[in-house]
Amino acid sequence: MVSVTSALKLADLQGNILRGYHKPFVRHLVLSVDAPTAARRWLADATSGDASKAPQITNAEPWDERPPFCVNIGITHAGLAALGVARASLNSFPHEFVAGMAARNVVIGDTGPSDPSQWHETWRRREDVHLMISVYADDANDRLAIADRILGARGAFRLRAALDGEAFKGDLVHFGYRDSIAQPQFYGVHDPDDRRDDQPFVEVGAMLLGHATPIEGLRWQVPQPNVLGLNGSFNAFRVLEQQVEEFEDFLTACADKLMKDPLGEQLLPPGDEAQWEPPMTRLAALREMVAAKMLGRWRNGVPLALSPTSPSPTPPIGNAGLNNYGYSTDPDGQRCPIGSHMRRSNPRDARTVQRNTNHTRRLVRRGMPYGPHYDPAHPVKAERGLLGSFMCASLTGQFEAIQYDWTNLGLQDPRITGANDPILGNNDPRFSRFSFPVGDNVVTFRGFSSFVHTKGGAYFFQPSMSAIRHLASL
Amino acid sequence: MVKFFSKIWMMLRHLFERILIAFWRRVAPVKTPQPGYSTTLADNLQMHMNLVMPLADQTPVGRARAAAAIAANIDELFTGLSNVGTVHFARFDLIGGNLCMYSVFDGDFRAYIRDFICAFGSVFDSLLGLVADPPPSPSAQNPEAFIDWIHRHDSFQIPRDLTSLFPEEKNINNLSRDLVLLLDENPNVQLGRFSGYPGVSVAQIRHNSGLGW
């Protein structure tokens, strides 16, 4: 929660960048601009302060009382053009945003089953994706009512898709992991006396254009005019289908292998699983151990860095402690594998090949599951996954760099170079491998496919409130 | 006399070629392909950057000034390259009136240049004062413009399969024309590269050699 104001004008920022709303329901309206004048009028109405004209876009000012719903918008490069932004201004945006997510597919690992040709039709027709208006609500009916009000805006927009997400109990996602634990904290925004972990506070320039970034002396280019670019942010929005059944089958296959391998006993001494809370069979415990090694946390959120052998350590780790760890005391990945999803995506204080990059590629992640919950007792075939927003000030310097260098190339540590992220990576069973040390030995699993398939997405610019008013005035 | 006519013939031929190229450019323009990305590991390691920067002063005095500037900053440059962490080799050359930096690095070009700005951008900025058309300075305040400038001065790299340069070209007889237009657009070109140990990063070599990384 934003608790400290500063020179940063929080009323000028869209509210979903520096804080999460923690609403259980979201509806993302993917829209094209049908009538530019009407669309600009809607933008003016949505920032007028008069909720009778249109649902108001939520800014980042602290709340006295939590609102029942929040609304935010993102605009693609094609959307900016559709709203009437001048050519010179359009050209001042970074090249990867201009190109769009689908055109950057190889950089971010969207090939094979994630290739843009396999995406849902809405996202394949990328020239028609102009805006995404996201409605976050406490109540599912509110979400629909607000979305309907937006769609009724005098012919301004044409609906291309309505994507609904719903939080699962306990912040779980489809793979069964607890999510929404770690987010960056920002200088001048969050209270330094209320630190959630030992990671350095991050300069707001990591998220907002026109401010100092975590890279000393470096500032990202502000699209012009300043009123349009300043305090804006980018959102790599992704529809990530999760292959839950395949993932669970893989855990079983790995656990089976460990049951027959002496390394399995070294990894989890027989009988230890009976001390877990709740106690488990040995096979089930080994499945959980593999799941934890792949992510870097147990499925209940307890990090391996703090509890490498049990998901229920004594004394228990409370919510406040779940993010308070580093990797510098675990240089070889004995506790948390170097190749695990979390350690790859944010190596924290671990040694990295690219010595200037620790803490410089932080993303704000906002995600909500979509599709029916997977029940292994009654498995239902259906598309399910995550509607994920990955926000940053530089798509190429943060989001794409993580996807390219770390998720899929493993460039940050020579011991994982050539192996992809076991959960999010673009894995091909002919080459895939996931390894982690057990004492002086190494356990390696091979031959697994991608467990996450991209089904759509786009790069959106999240303009400041001033920028939205500027767009309305074009 | 033969020499004279031969010279006139060559001049006429060059003039004809220029006219033909100008005509081709108008009727069948060829766009310089952007560097491709690949999902193959070996294609993402040991990348080449061949930076060719025309000097503002290409006289012996100007070239001497460039040589002296590199010599004065060589320690900072090498320390910076070491800190980037992904550089296999780098060298600085004077070739004709050009200050050149050739390097072999792992990963994405733009990420490399960004790390390069962080590690020794300020030193590099001071060298760019000697260059004919320098990018906006300082690089740290203009990272995207700096990266684009470096990209424009990086020699175009011809892949092993020449035809892959022109995937849209249906007529094989036009490939020679396309290549001429491409080279007209890109005077500096890398024609091929060889690696004795493909698919290995510099950190892997250092790690496996016990050098630390």
XYZ file of C-alpha atoms in Angstrom, chain A:
474
model
C 0.000 0.000 0.000
C 1.271 3.450 -0.828
C 2.043 5.083 2.468
C 4.498 7.874 1.849
C 3.973 10.671 -0.595
C 6.865 12.525 -2.143
C 7.700 14.837 -5.019
C 5.988 12.190 -7.120
C 2.420 13.288 -7.833
C 0.474 10.158 -6.990
C -2.739 11.707 -8.311
C -1.090 11.792 -11.743
C -0.286 8.061 -11.834
C -2.585 5.229 -12.758
C -3.281 3.388 -9.564
C -2.377 -0.162 -10.536
C 1.316 0.476 -11.158
C 2.800 1.071 -7.727
C 0.206 -0.852 -5.712
C -1.983 -3.902 -6.115
C -5.702 -3.589 -5.471
C -6.122 -7.130 -4.120
C -9.576 -7.362 -5.687
C -10.881 -10.877 -6.306
C -12.383 -10.183 -9.745
C -11.067 -8.595 -12.905
C -12.500 -8.094 -16.377
C -10.078 -6.947 -19.059
C -11.905 -5.370 -21.998
C -9.842 -5.621 -25.152
C -11.105 -2.895 -27.436
C -10.587 -1.173 -30.714
C -11.380 2.471 -31.212
C -14.475 2.640 -33.361
C -15.080 6.378 -33.223
C -12.004 8.407 -32.255
C -13.956 11.494 -31.191
C -16.251 9.457 -28.951
C -13.276 7.524 -27.572
C -11.455 10.746 -26.698
C -14.645 12.045 -25.087
C -14.803 8.884 -22.977
C -11.190 9.473 -21.865
C -12.129 13.009 -20.853
C -15.199 11.766 -18.974
C -13.216 8.987 -17.268
C -10.754 11.525 -15.859
C -13.275 14.304 -15.141
C -13.877 13.425 -11.506
C -17.575 13.018 -12.305
C -18.509 9.344 -11.966
C -21.956 10.023 -13.431
C -20.312 10.646 -16.824
C -18.145 7.518 -16.844
C -16.461 5.143 -14.391
C -13.381 7.044 -13.261
C -9.876 5.816 -13.980
C -8.260 5.029 -10.644
C -5.179 7.018 -9.697
C -2.483 6.208 -7.131
C -3.564 8.526 -4.340
C -3.909 6.822 -0.958
C -7.430 5.753 -0.088
C -9.358 6.715 3.023
C -11.769 3.961 2.150
C -11.221 1.131 -0.322
C -13.379 1.668 -3.394
C -15.557 -1.272 -4.490
C -13.982 -1.235 -7.949
C -11.026 0.247 -9.809
C -10.521 0.998 -13.507
C -7.282 1.347 -15.444
C -6.334 1.576 -19.086
C -3.490 0.613 -21.368
C -3.093 1.670 -25.003
C -1.161 -0.070 -27.766
C 0.867 1.774 -30.398
C -1.952 1.170 -32.881
C -4.356 2.512 -30.264
C -2.388 5.726 -29.847
C -2.517 6.164 -33.614
C -6.253 5.456 -33.629
C -6.769 8.125 -30.982
C -5.050 10.663 -33.222
C -1.503 10.871 -31.810
C 0.782 12.574 -34.353
C 3.294 10.545 -36.351
C 6.321 12.297 -34.775
C 5.015 11.457 -31.328
C 4.287 7.832 -32.291
C 7.865 7.530 -33.550
C 9.246 8.698 -30.221
C 8.095 5.493 -28.502
C 10.652 2.693 -28.018
C 11.021 0.376 -30.987
C 9.860 -2.766 -29.159
C 6.592 -1.081 -28.183
C 6.133 0.093 -31.761
C 6.789 -3.437 -33.044
C 4.437 -5.026 -30.503
C 4.596 -8.223 -28.497
C 3.773 -10.606 -31.354
C 6.618 -9.227 -33.486
C 9.036 -9.733 -30.579
C 7.982 -13.355 -30.119
C 11.390 -14.961 -30.595
C 13.027 -12.547 -28.134
C 10.525 -13.379 -25.435
C 10.359 -17.093 -26.174
C 6.936 -17.243 -27.797
C 7.658 -19.956 -30.338
C 6.321 -23.463 -30.925
C 2.992 -23.803 -29.097
C 3.341 -20.187 -27.949
C 3.916 -18.816 -31.443
C 1.622 -15.872 -32.236
C 0.054 -17.954 -35.010
C -1.353 -20.146 -32.206
C -2.780 -17.243 -30.199
C -6.472 -16.568 -29.747
C -7.931 -14.708 -32.697
C -8.321 -11.438 -30.766
C -4.575 -11.233 -30.336
C -3.763 -12.500 -33.822
C -5.641 -9.497 -35.218
C -3.180 -7.244 -33.483
C -3.939 -4.172 -35.599
C -7.407 -4.203 -33.983
C -6.125 -4.291 -30.401
C -6.106 -0.633 -29.368
C -6.999 -0.391 -25.715
C -7.367 -2.578 -22.707
C -9.630 -1.269 -19.990
C -9.325 -3.333 -16.823
C -12.053 -3.375 -14.221
C -11.021 -4.765 -10.828
C -13.891 -5.359 -8.428
C -14.813 -6.817 -5.049
C -17.994 -8.196 -6.536
C -18.428 -10.161 -9.769
C -21.642 -8.302 -10.633
C -19.986 -4.907 -10.160
C -17.307 -5.998 -12.573
C -19.876 -6.768 -15.241
C -21.938 -3.633 -14.600
C -18.919 -1.319 -14.846
C -17.663 -3.079 -17.960
C -21.117 -2.716 -19.545
C -21.160 0.998 -18.750
C -17.812 1.401 -20.497
C -18.997 -0.533 -23.525
C -22.090 1.636 -23.709
C -19.978 4.725 -24.261
C -21.698 6.153 -27.320
C -20.092 3.877 -29.870
C -16.568 4.801 -28.864
C -15.203 1.282 -28.732
C -15.725 -2.098 -30.312
C -15.324 -5.051 -27.998
C -12.756 -7.560 -29.242
C -12.631 -9.727 -26.120
C -13.641 -9.679 -22.480
C -11.215 -11.639 -20.338
C -12.312 -12.548 -16.844
C -9.981 -13.465 -14.033
C -10.828 -14.570 -10.551
C -8.544 -14.900 -7.539
C -8.409 -18.347 -5.981
C -8.632 -18.821 -2.249
C -5.267 -18.275 -0.578
C -3.840 -16.443 -3.635
C -3.192 -19.788 -5.314
C -2.629 -20.122 -9.052
C -3.451 -23.123 -11.232
C -0.183 -24.943 -10.606
C -1.093 -24.863 -6.918
C 1.514 -22.329 -5.839
C 0.713 -19.395 -3.624
C 1.326 -16.203 -5.620
C 1.333 -12.442 -4.984
C 4.067 -12.585 -2.376
C 6.923 -10.512 -3.776
C 6.689 -7.045 -5.306
C 9.285 -4.270 -5.455
C 9.139 -1.431 -2.947
C 9.946 2.039 -4.200
C 11.976 4.961 -2.883
C 9.731 7.910 -2.124
C 6.613 5.783 -2.257
C 6.856 3.049 0.335
C 7.779 3.601 3.934
C 11.436 2.649 4.533
C 10.504 1.711 8.119
C 8.048 -0.842 6.768
C 10.391 -2.963 4.680
C 9.016 -6.285 3.506
C 12.433 -7.737 2.777
C 16.130 -6.983 2.550
C 16.071 -6.254 -1.157
C 17.033 -2.676 -1.950
C 14.219 -0.225 -2.488
C 13.821 0.452 -6.203
C 13.897 3.853 -7.896
C 10.472 4.686 -9.353
C 12.166 5.104 -12.734
C 12.046 1.319 -12.951
C 8.299 1.697 -13.481
C 7.652 5.305 -14.442
C 9.157 7.211 -17.333
C 11.070 10.378 -16.597
C 12.581 9.343 -13.279
C 15.905 8.007 -12.048
C 16.227 4.264 -12.652
C 18.006 1.551 -10.633
C 20.869 1.830 -13.142
C 23.028 4.664 -11.886
C 22.742 7.751 -14.054
C 20.492 6.065 -16.605
C 17.081 7.376 -17.636
C 14.782 5.791 -20.162
C 13.585 7.826 -23.103
C 10.346 9.693 -22.444
C 8.008 9.549 -25.452
C 7.162 13.020 -26.683
C 5.509 15.360 -25.951
C 6.448 15.207 -22.280
C 2.847 15.456 -21.166
C 2.167 12.178 -22.976
C 5.243 10.243 -21.862
C 6.046 11.475 -18.366
C 4.899 9.204 -15.520
C 3.766 6.602 -18.032
C 4.666 2.947 -17.795
C 4.588 -0.119 -20.030
C 2.583 -3.269 -19.466
C 3.452 -6.567 -21.137
C 0.030 -8.179 -20.855
C -0.002 -11.921 -21.430
C -2.590 -14.665 -21.582
C -0.600 -17.612 -20.260
C -2.287 -20.970 -20.574
C -1.099 -23.434 -17.939
C -0.846 -27.136 -18.745
C -1.800 -28.234 -15.270
C -2.350 -31.921 -15.955
C 0.990 -32.245 -17.756
C 2.689 -30.376 -14.922
C 1.217 -32.649 -12.265
C 2.116 -35.736 -14.343
C 5.672 -34.451 -14.611
C 5.907 -34.076 -10.830
C 4.725 -37.660 -10.450
C 7.264 -38.931 -12.993
C 10.097 -37.081 -11.239
C 8.989 -38.331 -7.814
C 8.829 -41.895 -9.164
C 12.376 -41.529 -10.417
C 13.561 -40.187 -7.054
C 11.828 -43.056 -5.222
C 14.164 -45.444 -7.052
C 17.281 -43.287 -6.843
C 19.537 -43.124 -3.757
C 19.688 -39.364 -4.340
C 16.004 -39.267 -3.432
C 16.919 -40.407 0.092
C 19.631 -37.778 0.285
C 17.210 -35.129 -0.905
C 14.504 -36.121 1.550
C 15.635 -38.508 4.284
C 12.979 -41.254 4.685
C 10.559 -40.426 7.446
C 10.981 -36.657 7.237
C 7.755 -36.365 5.270
C 5.881 -37.653 8.318
C 7.030 -34.552 10.225
C 5.545 -32.211 7.648
C 2.317 -30.412 8.292
C 0.215 -32.046 6.989
C 2.129 -35.362 6.908
C 2.409 -36.917 3.458
C 3.193 -40.166 1.745
C 6.736 -40.375 0.497
C 5.660 -40.126 -3.154
C 3.503 -37.072 -2.450
C 6.317 -35.440 -0.483
C 8.812 -35.992 -3.296
C 6.323 -34.484 -5.751
C 6.131 -31.411 -3.529
C 9.912 -31.320 -3.263
C 10.272 -31.283 -7.074
C 7.563 -28.612 -7.368
C 9.434 -26.496 -4.828
C 12.790 -26.969 -6.576
C 11.227 -25.869 -9.874
C 9.769 -22.671 -8.462
C 12.058 -21.807 -5.559
C 9.184 -21.872 -3.070
C 7.034 -24.615 -1.649
C 3.531 -24.498 -2.993
C 2.379 -22.873 0.257
C 4.745 -19.941 -0.405
C 7.549 -20.862 2.008
C 10.834 -20.098 0.208
C 13.423 -22.840 -0.196
C 16.074 -20.290 0.707
C 14.630 -20.248 4.250
C 13.330 -23.793 4.489
C 14.993 -26.165 2.018
C 13.713 -29.465 3.360
C 10.214 -28.828 4.672
C 7.199 -26.743 3.662
C 6.293 -26.441 7.329
C 9.417 -25.324 9.187
C 9.613 -24.911 12.935
C 9.152 -22.172 13.980
C 6.743 -21.303 11.173
C 7.537 -18.472 8.796
C 4.830 -15.855 8.932
C 3.586 -13.827 5.995
C 6.006 -11.016 6.799
C 8.964 -13.366 6.472
C 8.030 -15.084 3.226
C 9.965 -12.627 1.111
C 12.829 -11.881 3.429
C 15.739 -13.835 2.018
C 18.628 -13.713 -0.433
C 20.806 -16.178 -2.292
C 24.298 -14.966 -1.440
C 24.658 -17.619 1.267
C 23.553 -20.314 -1.190
C 25.986 -19.761 -4.084
C 25.655 -23.273 -5.517
C 21.885 -23.552 -5.235
C 21.895 -26.302 -2.600
C 18.836 -24.744 -1.015
C 17.202 -22.917 -3.911
C 18.294 -24.146 -7.369
C 20.010 -21.540 -9.535
C 17.727 -22.584 -12.385
C 14.467 -22.335 -10.432
C 11.851 -19.937 -11.761
C 12.096 -17.401 -8.955
C 15.864 -17.278 -8.733
C 16.154 -16.838 -12.494
C 13.572 -14.079 -12.679
C 15.042 -12.127 -9.806
C 18.490 -13.277 -8.694
C 18.356 -10.820 -5.774
C 21.847 -10.743 -4.239
C 23.156 -13.816 -6.093
C 26.256 -13.460 -8.189
C 25.361 -12.894 -11.853
C 27.441 -12.956 -15.008
C 26.093 -9.556 -16.028
C 27.451 -7.832 -12.993
C 25.426 -4.643 -13.267
C 22.049 -6.298 -13.588
C 21.080 -7.417 -10.050
C 18.013 -5.473 -8.930
C 17.834 -3.547 -12.243
C 15.245 -5.651 -14.052
C 12.511 -5.594 -11.433
C 8.959 -5.905 -12.685
C 5.656 -5.229 -11.023
C 3.546 -8.342 -11.573
C -0.227 -8.297 -11.465
C -1.886 -11.556 -12.294
C -5.151 -13.358 -11.846
C -6.084 -16.940 -12.794
C -8.624 -17.590 -15.519
C -10.490 -20.785 -16.315
C -11.801 -23.443 -13.933
C -9.807 -24.614 -10.967
C -8.057 -27.932 -11.656
C -9.253 -30.723 -9.420
C -7.019 -33.798 -9.788
C -9.810 -36.000 -8.408
C -12.196 -34.817 -11.138
C -9.995 -33.439 -13.906
C -11.882 -31.315 -16.434
C -10.296 -30.496 -19.769
C -10.538 -26.743 -20.189
C -8.290 -23.840 -20.947
C -6.965 -22.375 -17.731
C -4.095 -20.087 -16.953
C -3.034 -16.658 -15.842
C -3.931 -13.181 -17.082
C -0.625 -11.547 -16.301
C 0.516 -7.937 -16.414
C 4.253 -7.351 -16.237
C 4.899 -3.664 -15.755
C 8.096 -1.716 -16.211
C 9.555 1.474 -17.646
C 11.582 -0.309 -20.332
C 10.162 -3.393 -22.025
C 13.496 -4.239 -23.619
C 15.571 -3.398 -20.542
C 13.390 -5.304 -18.086
C 10.642 -7.613 -19.356
C 12.347 -8.747 -22.558
C 15.768 -8.924 -20.903
C 14.390 -11.291 -18.258
C 12.583 -13.403 -20.844
C 15.526 -13.577 -23.235
C 18.625 -13.657 -21.036
C 17.390 -15.285 -17.900
C 14.191 -17.269 -18.493
C 15.226 -18.866 -21.752
C 18.995 -18.605 -22.104
C 20.193 -18.821 -18.534
C 22.964 -16.355 -19.210
C 23.180 -15.167 -15.616
C 25.097 -18.192 -14.351
C 27.322 -20.516 -16.409
C 25.904 -23.519 -14.568
C 22.473 -23.010 -16.109
C 23.357 -21.487 -19.485
C 21.529 -23.454 -22.167
C 18.741 -24.646 -19.875
C 15.415 -22.816 -19.727
C 13.175 -21.944 -16.826
C 11.504 -25.267 -15.868
C 8.088 -23.666 -15.364
C 7.847 -20.634 -17.637
C 10.558 -21.499 -20.166
C 10.020 -22.330 -23.798
C 11.009 -25.961 -23.322
C 11.385 -28.530 -26.055
C 11.466 -32.147 -24.811
C 14.409 -32.869 -27.134
C 16.680 -30.478 -25.240
C 15.023 -29.524 -21.960
C 16.718 -30.209 -18.659
C 16.398 -29.052 -15.084
C 19.205 -29.727 -12.628
C 19.841 -29.019 -8.984
C 22.573 -30.128 -6.613
C 22.046 -32.613 -3.813
C 25.217 -32.550 -1.772
C 28.052 -33.304 -4.175
C 25.718 -34.891 -6.710
C 23.310 -33.423 -9.210
C 19.730 -34.451 -9.937
C 18.725 -33.821 -13.556
C 15.305 -34.183 -15.134
C 15.039 -34.121 -18.910
C 12.552 -34.377 -21.722
C 9.765 -32.110 -20.489
C 7.657 -29.741 -22.590
C 6.576 -26.181 -21.919
C 4.061 -26.087 -19.122
C 2.987 -22.548 -20.033
C 1.756 -21.627 -23.498
C 1.204 -18.024 -24.470
C -2.262 -17.599 -25.957
C -2.155 -13.879 -26.546
C -0.883 -10.584 -25.358
C 0.202 -7.121 -26.306
C 2.458 -4.310 -25.195
C 0.362 -1.551 -23.665
C 1.419 1.938 -22.662
C -0.131 2.996 -19.374
C -0.330 6.758 -19.627
C -0.421 9.109 -16.660
C -3.671 10.851 -15.807
C -2.308 14.063 -17.421
C -1.462 12.056 -20.522
C -4.977 10.610 -20.687
C -6.371 14.145 -20.532
C -3.896 15.151 -23.227
C -5.116 12.283 -25.425
C -8.694 13.372 -24.748
C -7.843 16.854 -25.989
C -6.368 15.803 -29.348
